[in-house]
Amino acid sequence: MDLKLSAHTPTADEIDAIDALLGATGEYDHRLARAGHDLRDQRHRLLPVLHAVNDRVGWISRGAINHIAARMDVAPAEIYGVATFYGLFSTTERSTRQVHVCVDLACQIAGATVPDGAHESPCLGLCERAPAVLLVEAGPQARQTVLAPATPVQVRALLDGGAAPDEAPAEVATPQVAAGADDLVLLGRVGVVDPTSLHSYRSHGGYAALRRAIEIGPVGVIREMLDSGIMGRGGAAFPAGRKWDAVARQPARPHYLVCNADESEPGTFKDRVIMEGDPFSLIEAMTIAAYATGCEQGWIYLRGEYPRARRRLTDAIEQAVAHGLLGDDVMGAGFSFHLEVFLGAGAYICGEETAIFNSIEGFRGEPRNKPPFPVEVGVFGKPTVVNNVETLANVLPIVLGGGQAYASVGTTGSTGTKLFCVSGAVARPGVYELPFGATLREVIDLAGGMREGSTLRTVLLGGAAGSFATPDELDVPLTFEDLRAAKLSLGSGVVMVLDQHVDLTAFVHRIAAFFRDESCGQCVPCRVGTMRQEEVLQRLEHGGPNASADRELLADIGRVLRDASICGFGHSAHGAIESAIAKLGVFS
Amino acid sequence: MNAVPVAAPTRLVDVTVDGTTVKVAEGTTVLQACRGAGCDDIPTLCYGDTLTPKNACRVCMVEVEGSRTLVPSCSRKVEAGMVVHTDTERVQHSRKMVLEFLGSSTDLSVAPHVADWNEQYAVDVDRYGPDRRTKAQPVKRDNELYVRDYEKCILCYKCVDACGEQWQNTFAIAVAGRGFDSHIAAEYDAELPDSACVYCGNCIAVCPTGALMFTSEHDMRADGSWDESRQTETDTICPYCGVGCQLTLHVQDNSIVKVTSPSDHSVTHGNLCIKGRFGFQHVQNH
Ligand SMILES: Cc1cc2nc3c(=O)[nH]c(=O)nc-3n(C[C@H](O)[C@H](O)[C@H](O)COP(=O)(O)O)c2cc1C
Ligand code: SF4
Ligand code: SF4
Ligand code: SF4
Ligand code: FES
């Protein structure tokens, strides 16, 4: 391509950061072409390169983009389009120290305030210890640290240059572990195993499942997955065995595996706990998935705001490679599997499975049209398995104990155990593991019941994309089928408990603001609809003469979002608001 | 000698559109099938006959039996036995809302067909209130050849696709930002003379709303002298180089006011370069 670059030049730091990732250039021989496919095939390194620059200098300048453009043969306008898509990047100069204060649902009700100089952040996935803050420090030794709960004084100190105290250990988020529960399947190793040690993982039963998988072969693994009846835990509840089977059967090669670790649904933090507390289990599960479905390359698409999960996973992958558990000949069994952590950069929509593909490929994280579905045409146009972290975590017990044994837990339509992300007005917020079929009441009881002085007003079930359950719905069994029948949804397992102190109007408004902020902007119903939805809510908050017309307009907006949007984001952007109006009488 | 088939024969499939069953070739879009069945009034905005459907505007939605949501007719491929409804209450509602969303945020005053559709679908933008956010912004005039009036932009992605991968391979513009703040821009929102733009005007050719416009047309519209009823269209061949692009000269009062090329022309597919598109001043130095 004929690149035309502006006169802006990169700084030495920017060049260094970019070249460190892409390799040094050396002197150009100007008689040789240095563009073309070889360079453009590197497009999937665009997001990592943008991270490198943003990490080094704190923002992405015109000079830096010019250097990236020249190195990768991608036009500056395209790079700018990608850089401006992600919330963690800036294309205007700013300080190397950024404080992101979570203002999302759990933190809002915990009283989060944003001092001058800090950014408002969508959910940071630390809801069990809300309110939460993320500190990003750019420089040669770039660092990200989270702090939760964060007092206003602590946030101020971070802004003034103070260091963040050490993060609490992952098992703080799993009160069941602390209470000594011994029947946990997915959380069994969290807080018990040393998450930084492969040796420790192995001495706690690690890699027995992969050995078993190799014994029964790919077909055997897929049979167990089908027998298990496991449904995806990322929100869409698609049978994982069928997905694997479909990819395994695709003649097109190569096949790819993507673990969806974007976990950005407000109120969701279960995947974080697994990745921080038992990272090797995810790697082992992905290796089994890759073996069964014929994938030689996999990515863990991790949201950019999970620094500890990133450290743990990167470190665990290195150890697994060093011990022949990843790489060209896994366990000497004659198959190869390469795994990388791919870091998101602040965009909820990148959790949508096809948006992940665009993000990995170095494009704006806009969802693709379906069909074709990922099992046929996924990342780089190849058959792709996309699974949520928790879904994958279930692979180990399925392979070890057999699909049928697994299916004996839970109900016929919802097999196995489920992780619930309990936050809000309970005594002990955290991630709880229970068999499907437990009731909301049981989950809340397990979390210590209501906090002292709190009475239950409502539960936000399934996150911003979910809906509200009322106190008389506490005995609905938490299964996909029962909740569907009750017009509720489990989504990603969010159980956010709201008490009498919560300002429901502000809470619902925040849901609308979240959807307006996070819409990718690609399709009209969602790009404009999420904006209009928030505006109408704002008008309704102030009452006024047109309230009944406005309520009708709101319903119209909800309907077109659901009917005509491209992806699940738009489809679900009105559900919680609709249920708040219908069931809680908000705005009436 | 026996004839050698060069492509697999296309299979025909049955598709029912509003009660009429038609046979169409596999791989046809629902929109084409509907048109084949005599249903000509499905509105489209982001669809272009020379571009891969982006299906971003969602004004062409139809109902397909068995589908949970409505389906974009411009891009969805037919399947055997598909039953399509193009004018249900649900479809009408969705089109009305899309037109209201666009009309309440952008200026569609010169977009062809929109006024008719607004009437047909009883579009009412006033119900969004006077304080609604819009895309109102000053017109960008940073070069002599064409203006960019992004208040009229519906973000159909057509100019980006025409400038980039699908035709021109220049990649001067892209979609930047996210959500309601998404917009078409060169890097860092630079002015066109500082961008990679080569002024082929192929973006103007595909723009469905008049957001991208010849300066000549823009200024004549501004001073009220633009009058398509007084214009003639003359086809000729570009004299500048050996490619031989076909030009359509739009002439009003003996002056060329803009130049296009037919989108179904086998050489240009509607595309030109700066010389064919804008190099007409010299013939009218009077
Ligand atoms: C807007 C949006 C955001 C999503 N975010 C996530 C996410 O963060 N993590 C996740 O696993 N699935 C997410 N999903 C669901 C994925 O698209 C996909 O269904 C899932 O990753 C498939 O894995 P599973 O079958 O194991 O659940 C999201 C979907 C939408 C529409
Ligand atoms: S529904 Fe929203 S998030 Fe999904 S493609 Fe459309 S604009 Fe993007
Ligand atoms: S400028 Fe025109 S062609 Fe480009 S996105 Fe906007 S409306 Fe579409
Ligand atoms: S428009 Fe450009 S490419 Fe086409 S014939 Fe004229 S000079 Fe040649
Ligand atoms: S014309 Fe089909 S979505 Fe725009």
mmCIF file of C-alpha atoms in Angstrom, chain B residues 145 214-217 240 247 249-250 255-260 274-285:
data_model
loop_
_atom_site.group_PDB
_atom_site.id
_atom_site.type_symbol
_atom_site.label_atom_id
_atom_site.label_comp_id
_atom_site.label_asym_id
_atom_site.label_seq_id
_atom_site.Cartn_x
_atom_site.Cartn_y
_atom_site.Cartn_z
ATOM 1 C CA LEU B 145 -13.179 19.927 -4.655
ATOM 2 C CA PHE B 214 -19.056 18.319 -4.853
ATOM 3 C CA THR B 215 -18.307 21.878 -3.765
ATOM 4 C CA SER B 216 -20.110 23.004 -6.904
ATOM 5 C CA GLU B 217 -23.295 21.192 -5.909
ATOM 6 C CA TYR B 240 -7.116 11.738 -19.682
ATOM 7 C CA LEU B 247 -18.175 9.698 -17.339
ATOM 8 C CA LEU B 249 -21.552 14.832 -16.981
ATOM 9 C CA HIS B 250 -24.307 16.545 -15.061
ATOM 10 C CA SER B 255 -22.022 24.257 -16.959
ATOM 11 C CA ILE B 256 -20.813 20.932 -15.659
ATOM 12 C CA VAL B 257 -21.998 20.808 -12.055
ATOM 13 C CA LYS B 258 -20.815 17.331 -11.152
ATOM 14 C CA VAL B 259 -19.374 14.175 -12.671
ATOM 15 C CA THR B 260 -20.350 10.617 -11.924
ATOM 16 C CA ILE B 274 -9.348 12.906 -9.502
ATOM 17 C CA LYS B 275 -8.916 13.764 -13.183
ATOM 18 C CA GLY B 276 -12.093 12.178 -14.415
ATOM 19 C CA ARG B 277 -14.097 13.253 -11.380
ATOM 20 C CA PHE B 278 -12.953 16.837 -10.922
ATOM 21 C CA GLY B 279 -10.838 17.759 -13.958
ATOM 22 C CA PHE B 280 -13.690 19.365 -15.850
ATOM 23 C CA GLN B 281 -12.986 23.026 -15.199
ATOM 24 C CA HIS B 282 -10.903 23.456 -18.343
ATOM 25 C CA VAL B 283 -13.756 22.639 -20.694
ATOM 26 C CA GLN B 284 -15.860 25.426 -19.329
ATOM 27 C CA ASN B 285 -13.470 28.330 -19.111
#
